[in-house]
Coordinates of C-alpha atoms and ligand atoms in Angstrom, one line a residue:
M749 CA -12.7 -4.0 -1.2
A750 CA -12.2 -5.6 -4.6
I751 CA -14.7 -4.8 -7.3
K752 CA -15.0 -8.4 -8.3
N753 CA -14.2 -11.5 -6.5
I754 CA -11.0 -13.3 -7.4
K755 CA -11.2 -17.0 -8.1
K756 CA -10.0 -19.2 -5.3
W757 CA -6.5 -20.3 -5.4
R758 CA -7.1 -23.9 -5.1
S759 CA -8.1 -23.8 -8.8
I760 CA -4.8 -22.3 -10.0
I761 CA -2.3 -24.1 -7.7
I762 CA 0.8 -25.3 -9.5
P763 CA 0.9 -28.9 -8.2
S764 CA 4.6 -29.0 -7.9
C765 CA 4.6 -26.2 -5.4
F766 CA 3.8 -28.8 -2.7
K767 CA 6.4 -31.3 -3.6
N768 CA 9.9 -30.9 -2.3
H769 CA 11.6 -32.2 -5.4
N770 CA 15.0 -31.5 -6.4
N771 CA 14.7 -32.6 -10.1
L772 CA 17.7 -31.3 -11.9
D773 CA 15.8 -31.4 -15.3
T774 CA 13.2 -29.1 -14.0
K775 CA 15.7 -26.8 -12.6
S776 CA 17.7 -26.6 -15.8
Q777 CA 14.4 -26.0 -17.7
V778 CA 13.8 -23.1 -15.3
F779 CA 17.1 -21.5 -15.8
K780 CA 16.6 -21.6 -19.6
Q781 CA 13.3 -19.8 -19.3
I782 CA 14.5 -17.1 -17.0
P783 CA 15.1 -14.1 -19.1
P784 CA 18.0 -11.9 -18.1
S785 CA 15.8 -9.0 -17.0
R786 CA 12.8 -9.2 -14.6
I787 CA 10.8 -12.4 -14.7
S788 CA 7.3 -11.7 -15.9
L789 CA 4.3 -12.5 -13.9
S790 CA 3.0 -14.4 -16.9
D791 CA 5.8 -16.9 -16.5
F792 CA 3.9 -18.2 -13.4
S793 CA 0.4 -17.7 -14.5
Y794 CA -0.4 -21.0 -16.3
P795 CA -0.9 -24.4 -14.8
G796 CA 2.1 -26.6 -15.3
S797 CA 4.6 -23.7 -15.4
P798 CA 8.0 -24.9 -14.5
L799 CA 8.5 -21.8 -12.5
C800 CA 7.1 -23.1 -9.2
L801 CA 7.7 -22.5 -5.6
S802 CA 10.3 -25.3 -5.2
D803 CA 12.3 -23.5 -7.8
L804 CA 11.8 -20.0 -6.4
S805 CA 14.5 -20.5 -3.8
S806 CA 17.1 -21.2 -6.6
S807 CA 16.0 -18.4 -8.9
K808 CA 18.0 -15.2 -9.0
F809 CA 15.5 -12.9 -7.4
A810 CA 14.5 -15.1 -4.5
S811 CA 18.1 -14.9 -3.1
N812 CA 16.8 -11.6 -1.8
L813 CA 14.2 -13.2 0.2
H814 CA 14.2 -15.4 3.3
I815 CA 12.0 -18.5 3.5
F816 CA 10.3 -18.8 6.9
T817 CA 8.6 -21.7 8.6
L818 CA 5.2 -21.3 10.1
P819 CA 6.4 -22.1 13.6
E820 CA 9.0 -19.4 13.2
L821 CA 6.3 -16.9 12.2
K822 CA 4.1 -17.9 15.1
L823 CA 6.9 -17.4 17.5
I824 CA 7.7 -13.8 16.2
T825 CA 4.1 -12.7 16.3
N826 CA 3.4 -14.1 19.7
G827 CA 1.2 -16.8 18.2
F828 CA -0.6 -14.2 16.0
S829 CA -1.9 -12.7 19.1
S830 CA -4.4 -9.8 19.2
S831 CA -2.0 -7.5 20.8
N832 CA 0.2 -7.8 17.7
F833 CA -2.7 -7.4 15.3
L834 CA -2.2 -4.5 12.9
G835 CA -5.3 -4.7 10.7
E836 CA -6.8 -6.8 7.9
G837 CA -7.5 -6.4 4.3
G838 CA -8.7 -8.6 1.4
F839 CA -5.6 -10.9 1.7
G840 CA -6.0 -11.6 5.4
P841 CA -4.8 -10.4 8.8
V842 CA -1.5 -8.6 9.4
H843 CA 0.4 -8.9 12.7
K844 CA 3.6 -7.2 13.9
G845 CA 6.5 -9.4 14.8
F846 CA 10.1 -9.0 15.6
V847 CA 12.9 -10.9 14.0
S848 CA 15.8 -11.3 16.3
E849 CA 19.4 -12.0 15.5
T850 CA 19.0 -15.4 17.0
A851 CA 16.9 -16.3 14.0
G852 CA 20.3 -17.4 12.7
R853 CA 19.8 -16.3 9.1
P854 CA 22.8 -14.8 7.4
G855 CA 21.9 -11.3 6.1
L856 CA 18.7 -10.9 8.2
E857 CA 19.0 -8.0 10.6
A858 CA 17.1 -7.9 13.9
Q859 CA 14.0 -5.7 13.1
P860 CA 10.3 -5.4 13.5
V861 CA 8.3 -7.0 10.6
A862 CA 4.7 -7.2 9.5
V863 CA 3.5 -10.6 8.8
K864 CA 0.5 -11.0 6.5
L865 CA -1.5 -14.3 6.6
L866 CA -3.6 -15.5 3.8
D867 CA -7.2 -16.0 4.9
L868 CA -8.1 -19.3 3.4
D869 CA -11.8 -18.4 3.4
G870 CA -11.1 -15.0 1.7
D871 CA -11.3 -13.9 -1.9
Q872 CA -7.6 -13.7 -2.5
G873 CA -5.2 -16.6 -2.7
H874 CA -2.1 -18.3 -4.1
R875 CA -2.2 -16.1 -7.3
E876 CA -2.0 -12.8 -5.3
W877 CA 0.6 -14.2 -2.9
L878 CA 2.8 -15.4 -5.8
T879 CA 2.5 -12.0 -7.6
E880 CA 3.7 -10.4 -4.4
V881 CA 6.6 -12.7 -4.0
V882 CA 7.7 -12.6 -7.7
L883 CA 7.3 -8.8 -8.1
L884 CA 8.6 -7.6 -4.7
G885 CA 11.4 -10.2 -4.8
Q886 CA 12.7 -8.5 -7.8
L887 CA 11.8 -4.7 -7.6
R888 CA 13.5 -2.8 -4.9
H889 CA 13.0 1.0 -4.5
P890 CA 12.9 3.4 -1.6
H891 CA 9.2 4.0 -2.2
L892 CA 8.1 0.3 -2.5
V893 CA 7.6 -1.6 0.8
K894 CA 10.4 -4.1 1.2
L895 CA 9.4 -7.8 1.1
I896 CA 11.8 -9.6 3.6
G897 CA 10.6 -13.2 3.0
Y898 CA 7.7 -15.6 2.7
C899 CA 6.3 -18.9 4.0
C900 CA 4.5 -21.5 2.1
E901 CA 3.6 -24.7 4.0
D902 CA 0.6 -26.9 2.9
E903 CA -2.2 -24.4 2.2
Q904 CA -0.7 -21.6 4.3
R905 CA 0.6 -18.6 2.5
L906 CA 2.4 -15.8 4.5
L907 CA 4.4 -12.7 3.5
V908 CA 6.9 -10.9 5.7
Y909 CA 7.5 -7.2 5.2
E910 CA 9.6 -4.4 6.7
Y911 CA 7.5 -2.9 9.5
M912 CA 6.2 0.6 8.7
T913 CA 5.9 2.4 11.9
R914 CA 3.1 4.8 11.0
G915 CA 0.8 2.4 9.2
N916 CA -1.2 3.5 6.2
L917 CA -2.1 6.9 4.9
E918 CA -5.9 6.1 5.2
N919 CA -5.7 6.1 8.9
H920 CA -3.7 9.2 9.2
L921 CA -6.0 11.2 6.8
F922 CA -9.4 9.9 7.8
R923 CA -9.1 8.4 11.3
R924 CA -7.3 11.2 13.0
Y925 CA -5.3 10.2 15.9
T926 CA -4.2 13.7 16.8
S927 CA -4.5 16.7 14.6
S928 CA -4.8 17.1 10.8
L929 CA -1.8 16.0 8.7
P930 CA 0.2 19.1 7.9
W931 CA 0.2 20.4 4.3
L932 CA 3.9 19.7 3.6
T933 CA 3.6 16.3 5.1
R934 CA 0.9 15.7 2.7
M935 CA 3.0 16.8 -0.1
K936 CA 5.9 14.7 1.0
I937 CA 3.6 11.6 1.0
A938 CA 2.3 12.5 -2.5
V939 CA 5.8 12.9 -3.8
G940 CA 7.0 9.5 -2.3
A941 CA 4.0 7.7 -3.6
A942 CA 4.3 9.3 -7.1
K943 CA 7.9 8.2 -7.2
G944 CA 6.9 4.7 -6.4
L945 CA 4.5 4.6 -9.2
A946 CA 6.8 6.3 -11.6
F947 CA 9.5 3.6 -10.8
L948 CA 7.0 0.9 -11.7
H949 CA 5.9 2.5 -14.9
G950 CA 9.5 3.3 -16.0
E951 CA 10.9 -0.2 -15.5
E952 CA 12.2 -2.0 -18.7
K953 CA 9.1 -4.2 -18.2
P954 CA 6.6 -1.7 -16.8
V955 CA 4.3 -2.8 -14.0
I956 CA 0.8 -1.4 -13.6
Y957 CA 0.0 -1.4 -9.9
R958 CA -3.8 -1.5 -10.2
D959 CA -4.7 -0.8 -6.6
F960 CA -3.4 2.6 -5.7
K961 CA -5.3 4.0 -2.7
T962 CA -4.6 5.5 0.6
S963 CA -4.7 2.3 2.6
N964 CA -2.0 0.8 0.4
I965 CA 0.4 3.7 1.0
L966 CA 2.4 2.9 4.1
L967 CA 4.4 5.5 6.1
D968 CA 7.6 5.0 8.0
S969 CA 8.5 7.1 11.1
D970 CA 9.6 10.2 8.8
Y971 CA 6.3 9.9 6.6
N972 CA 8.3 8.4 3.8
A973 CA 5.6 6.7 1.6
K974 CA 6.0 3.2 0.3
L975 CA 3.6 1.3 -1.9
S976 CA 2.4 -2.0 -0.5
D977 CA 0.0 -4.8 -1.7
F978 CA 1.1 -5.9 -5.2
G979 CA -1.4 -8.7 -5.3
L980 CA -3.3 -7.1 -8.2
A981 CA -0.4 -5.7 -10.1
K982 CA 0.0 -6.7 -13.8
D983 CA 2.8 -6.6 -16.3
G984 CA 2.1 -3.6 -18.5
P985 CA 1.6 -3.9 -22.4
E986 CA 4.7 -4.8 -24.3
G987 CA 5.7 -4.2 -28.0
D988 CA 3.0 -2.6 -30.1
D989 CA 0.3 -3.5 -27.7
T990 CA -1.5 -0.5 -26.3
H991 CA -3.1 -2.2 -23.3
V992 CA -3.5 -5.6 -21.4
S993 CA -6.9 -7.1 -21.1
T994 CA -7.8 -8.2 -17.6
R995 CA -10.7 -8.9 -15.4
I996 CA -11.8 -5.7 -13.7
M997 CA -10.2 -5.5 -10.3
G998 CA -9.5 -2.8 -7.9
T999 CA -11.2 -0.5 -5.4
H1000 CA -14.5 1.4 -6.0
G1001 CA -13.8 5.2 -6.3
Y1002 CA -10.3 4.7 -7.5
A1003 CA -10.4 2.8 -10.8
A1004 CA -10.3 4.8 -14.1
P1005 CA -13.7 4.8 -16.0
E1006 CA -12.3 3.5 -19.2
Y1007 CA -10.9 0.6 -17.3
I1008 CA -14.1 -0.2 -15.6
M1009 CA -15.9 0.0 -19.0
T1010 CA -13.5 -2.1 -21.1
G1011 CA -11.1 -4.0 -18.8
H1012 CA -8.3 -2.5 -20.9
L1013 CA -5.5 -1.8 -18.5
T1014 CA -2.7 0.8 -19.1
A1015 CA -0.5 2.8 -16.8
M1016 CA -2.9 5.6 -17.2
N1017 CA -5.3 3.7 -14.9
D1018 CA -2.7 4.1 -12.1
V1019 CA -2.5 7.8 -13.0
Y1020 CA -6.2 8.2 -12.5
S1021 CA -6.0 6.4 -9.1
F1022 CA -3.2 8.8 -8.2
G1023 CA -5.5 11.8 -9.0
V1024 CA -8.1 10.4 -6.7
V1025 CA -5.6 10.1 -3.8
L1026 CA -4.2 13.6 -4.5
L1027 CA -7.8 14.8 -4.3
E1028 CA -8.2 13.0 -0.9
L1029 CA -5.0 14.7 0.3
L1030 CA -6.3 18.0 -0.9
T1031 CA -9.8 17.7 0.6
G1032 CA -9.5 15.4 3.5
K1033 CA -12.5 13.4 2.1
R1034 CA -12.6 9.8 1.2
A1035 CA -12.9 8.8 -2.4
M1036 CA -16.3 7.1 -1.6
D1037 CA -18.4 7.8 1.5
K1038 CA -22.0 6.6 1.7
A1039 CA -22.4 8.8 4.8
R1040 CA -22.2 12.0 2.7
P1041 CA -25.3 13.5 0.9
A1042 CA -26.1 11.5 -2.4
R1043 CA -24.5 14.1 -4.8
E1044 CA -21.2 14.2 -2.6
Q1045 CA -20.7 10.4 -2.2
N1046 CA -18.3 10.1 -5.1
L1047 CA -15.5 12.5 -4.4
V1048 CA -14.3 12.9 -7.9
E1049 CA -17.9 13.7 -9.2
W1050 CA -18.4 16.3 -6.5
A1051 CA -15.0 17.9 -6.9
K1052 CA -14.8 18.1 -10.7
P1053 CA -16.4 21.6 -11.1
Y1054 CA -14.3 23.0 -8.4
L1055 CA -11.2 21.4 -9.9
K1056 CA -11.9 23.0 -13.2
D1057 CA -12.4 26.4 -11.7
H1058 CA -9.7 25.9 -9.0
H1059 CA -8.3 29.5 -9.2
H1060 CA -11.6 30.7 -7.8
K1061 CA -12.9 27.8 -5.9
I1062 CA -9.9 26.3 -4.1
E1063 CA -11.5 27.2 -0.7
R1064 CA -14.4 24.9 -1.6
L1065 CA -12.0 22.0 -2.0
I1066 CA -9.4 22.4 0.6
D1067 CA -9.6 20.2 3.8
P1068 CA -11.0 22.7 6.4
T1069 CA -9.0 21.0 9.1
L1070 CA -5.9 22.5 7.5
E1071 CA -7.4 25.9 8.5
D1072 CA -5.1 28.3 6.8
Q1073 CA -2.0 26.3 7.2
Y1074 CA -1.3 25.5 3.4
S1075 CA 0.2 27.0 0.5
S1076 CA -2.5 28.7 -1.5
Q1077 CA -0.3 28.5 -4.7
G1078 CA 0.5 25.0 -4.0
A1079 CA -3.0 24.0 -3.3
K1080 CA -4.1 25.5 -6.7
K1081 CA -1.3 23.6 -8.5
V1082 CA -2.4 20.4 -6.7
A1083 CA -6.0 20.9 -7.9
S1084 CA -4.8 21.5 -11.4
L1085 CA -2.6 18.4 -11.4
A1086 CA -5.4 16.3 -9.9
N1087 CA -7.7 17.5 -12.6
Q1088 CA -5.4 16.4 -15.3
C1089 CA -4.8 13.0 -13.7
L1090 CA -8.6 12.6 -13.5
S1091 CA -9.1 13.5 -17.2
H1092 CA -11.8 11.4 -18.7
N1093 CA -9.6 10.7 -21.7
P1094 CA -6.5 8.8 -20.7
K1095 CA -4.5 10.6 -23.4
Y1096 CA -4.7 13.8 -21.4
R1097 CA -3.4 12.4 -18.2
P1098 CA 0.3 13.1 -17.4
T1099 CA 2.9 10.4 -16.9
M1100 CA 3.9 9.7 -13.4
S1101 CA 7.4 11.1 -13.9
H1102 CA 5.7 14.4 -15.0
V1103 CA 3.6 14.3 -11.9
V1104 CA 6.8 13.8 -9.6
R1105 CA 8.4 16.9 -11.2
I1106 CA 5.2 19.1 -10.6
L1107 CA 4.9 17.9 -6.9
E1108 CA 8.4 18.5 -6.2
S1109 CA 8.1 22.0 -7.5
I1110 CA 5.0 22.5 -5.0
L1111 CA 7.3 21.7 -2.1
E1112 CA 9.2 24.9 -3.0
Y1113 CA 6.3 27.2 -2.3
S1114 CA 6.8 29.1 0.9
D1115 CA 3.4 31.0 1.2
I1116 CA 2.3 28.9 4.1
P1117 CA 1.2 31.1 7.1
A1118 CA 3.3 30.5 10.2
G1119 CA 1.1 28.6 12.5
P1120 CA 0.8 28.6 16.2
F1121 CA 2.8 26.1 18.3
V1122 CA 0.3 23.4 19.2
Y1123 CA 0.7 21.0 22.0
V1124 CA -1.7 18.2 22.4
A1125 CA -1.7 16.9 26.1
P1126 CA -1.1 13.2 26.4
T1127 CA -4.5 11.5 26.8
E1128 CA -6.1 8.1 26.6
V1129 CA -8.1 7.3 23.5
K1130 CA -9.9 4.3 22.2
I1131 CA -9.2 3.0 18.8
D1132 CA -10.4 0.2 16.7
A1133 CA -8.6 -2.6 15.1
K1134 CA -7.8 -0.9 11.9
V1135 CA -5.8 1.8 13.7
S1136 CA -4.1 -0.4 16.1
E1137 CA -0.8 -0.1 14.1
N1138 CA -0.3 3.2 15.7
E1139 CA -0.7 1.6 19.1
A1140 CA 2.0 -0.9 18.1
T1141 CA 4.6 1.9 17.8
C1142 CA 3.9 3.0 21.4
K1143 CA 4.2 -0.2 23.3
E1144 CA 6.1 -3.4 22.9
N1145 CA 4.2 -6.6 23.0
G1146 CA 3.7 -8.3 26.4
D1147 CA 1.7 -11.4 25.5
Q1148 CA 3.1 -14.8 26.0
V1149 CA 3.8 -16.9 22.9
D1150 CA 1.0 -19.3 22.5
E1151 CA 2.4 -22.7 21.6
G1152 CA 0.5 -25.3 19.7
G1153 CA -2.8 -25.1 17.7
D1154 CA -2.7 -24.2 14.1
V1155 CA -2.7 -20.6 12.6
K1156 CA -6.2 -20.9 11.4
K1157 CA -7.5 -21.7 14.8
E1158 CA -5.6 -19.0 16.4
Y1159 CA -6.8 -16.5 14.1
S1160 CA -10.4 -17.5 14.1
K1161 CA -10.5 -16.8 17.9
Q1162 CA -9.8 -13.2 17.1
K1163 CA -12.0 -12.9 14.1
T1164 CA -15.5 -12.7 15.7
K1165 CA -17.6 -10.6 13.5
G1166 CA -17.5 -7.0 14.6
Y1167 CA -14.7 -7.6 17.0
R1168 CA -13.0 -4.4 17.8
H1169 CA -9.7 -4.0 19.7
K1170 CA -9.7 -1.4 22.4
H1171 CA -6.2 -0.3 23.2
Q1172 CA -5.0 2.7 25.0
I1173 CA -2.5 4.9 23.2
K1174 CA -0.5 7.9 24.2
V1175 CA -1.1 10.8 21.9
R1176 CA 2.1 12.6 21.1
A1177 CA 2.9 16.3 21.0
V1178 CA 2.4 17.6 17.5
Y1179 CA 3.3 20.7 15.7
T1180 CA 1.6 22.5 12.9
D1181 CA 3.5 23.8 9.8
T1182 CA 5.7 26.6 11.0
H1183 CA 8.4 28.1 8.8
V1184 CA 11.1 26.1 10.8
Y1185 CA 9.2 23.0 10.1
N1186 CA 8.7 23.7 6.5
K1187 CA 12.4 24.4 6.0
T1188 CA 13.5 21.2 7.8
L1189 CA 11.0 19.1 5.9
R1190 CA 11.9 20.6 2.5
D1191 CA 15.6 20.0 3.2
E1192 CA 14.9 16.4 4.2
I1193 CA 12.7 15.7 1.2
K1194 CA 15.4 17.1 -1.1
N1195 CA 18.1 14.9 0.3
Ligands
LIG246 N1 4.5 -3.5 6.3 C1 3.5 -3.1 7.1 N2 3.8 -2.3 8.2 C2 2.9 -1.9 9.1 N3 1.5 -2.1 8.9 C3 1.1 -2.8 7.8 C4 2.0 -3.4 6.8 N4 1.4 -4.0 5.9 C5 0.2 -3.8 6.2 N5 0.0 -3.2 7.3 C6 -1.4 -2.8 8.0 O1 -2.2 -4.0 8.0 C7 -3.5 -3.7 7.7 C8 -4.0 -4.5 6.6 O2 -3.3 -4.1 5.3 P1 -3.7 -4.8 4.0 O3 -2.8 -4.1 3.0 O4 -3.7 -6.2 3.9 O5 -5.2 -4.3 3.8 P2 -5.8 -3.0 3.3 O6 -4.8 -2.2 2.5 O7 -6.4 -2.3 4.5 O8 -7.1 -3.5 2.4 P3 -7.0 -4.1 1.0 O9 -7.1 -5.4 1.0 O10 -8.3 -3.5 0.4 O11 -5.8 -3.6 0.3 C9 -3.6 -2.1 7.2 O12 -4.0 -1.4 8.4 C10 -2.1 -1.8 7.0 O13 -1.8 -0.5 7.4
LIG247 MG1 -3.7 -3.0 1.2

């Protein structure tokens, strides 16, 4: 959850967003102000900015995006039904949907999608929604989740993304459906996520992601990692500026100490958060966990002495569920890299492009013991709402579309406090890292 609450969006609404005006003067003003490269978030951030929603559709980047109506999104998500529910974060609930060719939109393929609905009683709002539309409308990369479109009707704000079959990394790492994530799969995910951050930092106008954590790393069917949730992202410093000053936002356990102390934001804040996630991948432990003994609750504090002496203490760090199925050389290098990313002084942290190079070299290590073939017999398990995206990959939705009733009403029916979805899923056969698996995965990652 966010460190600080975000102001409600009602106070920062751009009034003209809600008027369907086609004022030519406004439009010509817009085009004059759109720079040839990426439009900055700051172009939208002050009240009265001419870059408002009614102009979004005519701006260059929004031609990548489809504008959906609320009834359309209700239809494709079975009326935001509980059987389509994937999970919920600070923005609001997320439901699976399916866009069919009959949607009649040129350029929109039939495909599964994830529809994120703004919770009007939540902490996030129009600002975060607009940040997401403006950034993901312009930035396209294999390691950023693809925004397909949006919906803005009255107070309702929705976002439509490509559907990521395997949900988020947090669920795979900490809420184990089957067996432990294999070592090379962890490394593949780390490389993908690092490439996503390196892309954002390497842009002509760099972007600081600000909310790098396992729940924001989504996985496709081949465990390709894509960054999602750009609501907290910020334009990086420009010109001679060394940092941007911001309200302190992010998630406990992931934000860099200097950012928490000063609010000064640089790309090195993301590098620190990357170090925390790398440590989570290495140890299988959450960044923060109140259920652990007091001295171990903060993962970084607990791990620091072992990271510094990783040559001798790697066994104390490594996720025991990996058993011996990992590269010992690779694990030491990951520990050393995590230690650099977590340097107290941001000057000693590596850049994300350097991190990508190191991680790619770790994929080359072949000192992984050949593991036994493991077959997990199909069984029935109960899962909670946060892991239900896995269930969505296993069955298609059978619920009837619920006509009528507004979205808020529909959703509030499901949002009873403590409500947990109990679905049955079939667990698939899984394999541990064998040499065959290693080779296939390495070849695949290189391509
Ligand atoms: N494109 C997508 N494809 C599949 N599942 C998704 C997609 N986007 C989000 N989800 C799932 O929806 C749930 C809510 O995601 P969301 O990003 O809103 O919140 P979060 O990351 O859990 O929390 P936070 O608000 O702290 O970032 C998560 O379980 C996530 O895996
Ligand atoms: Mg998220």
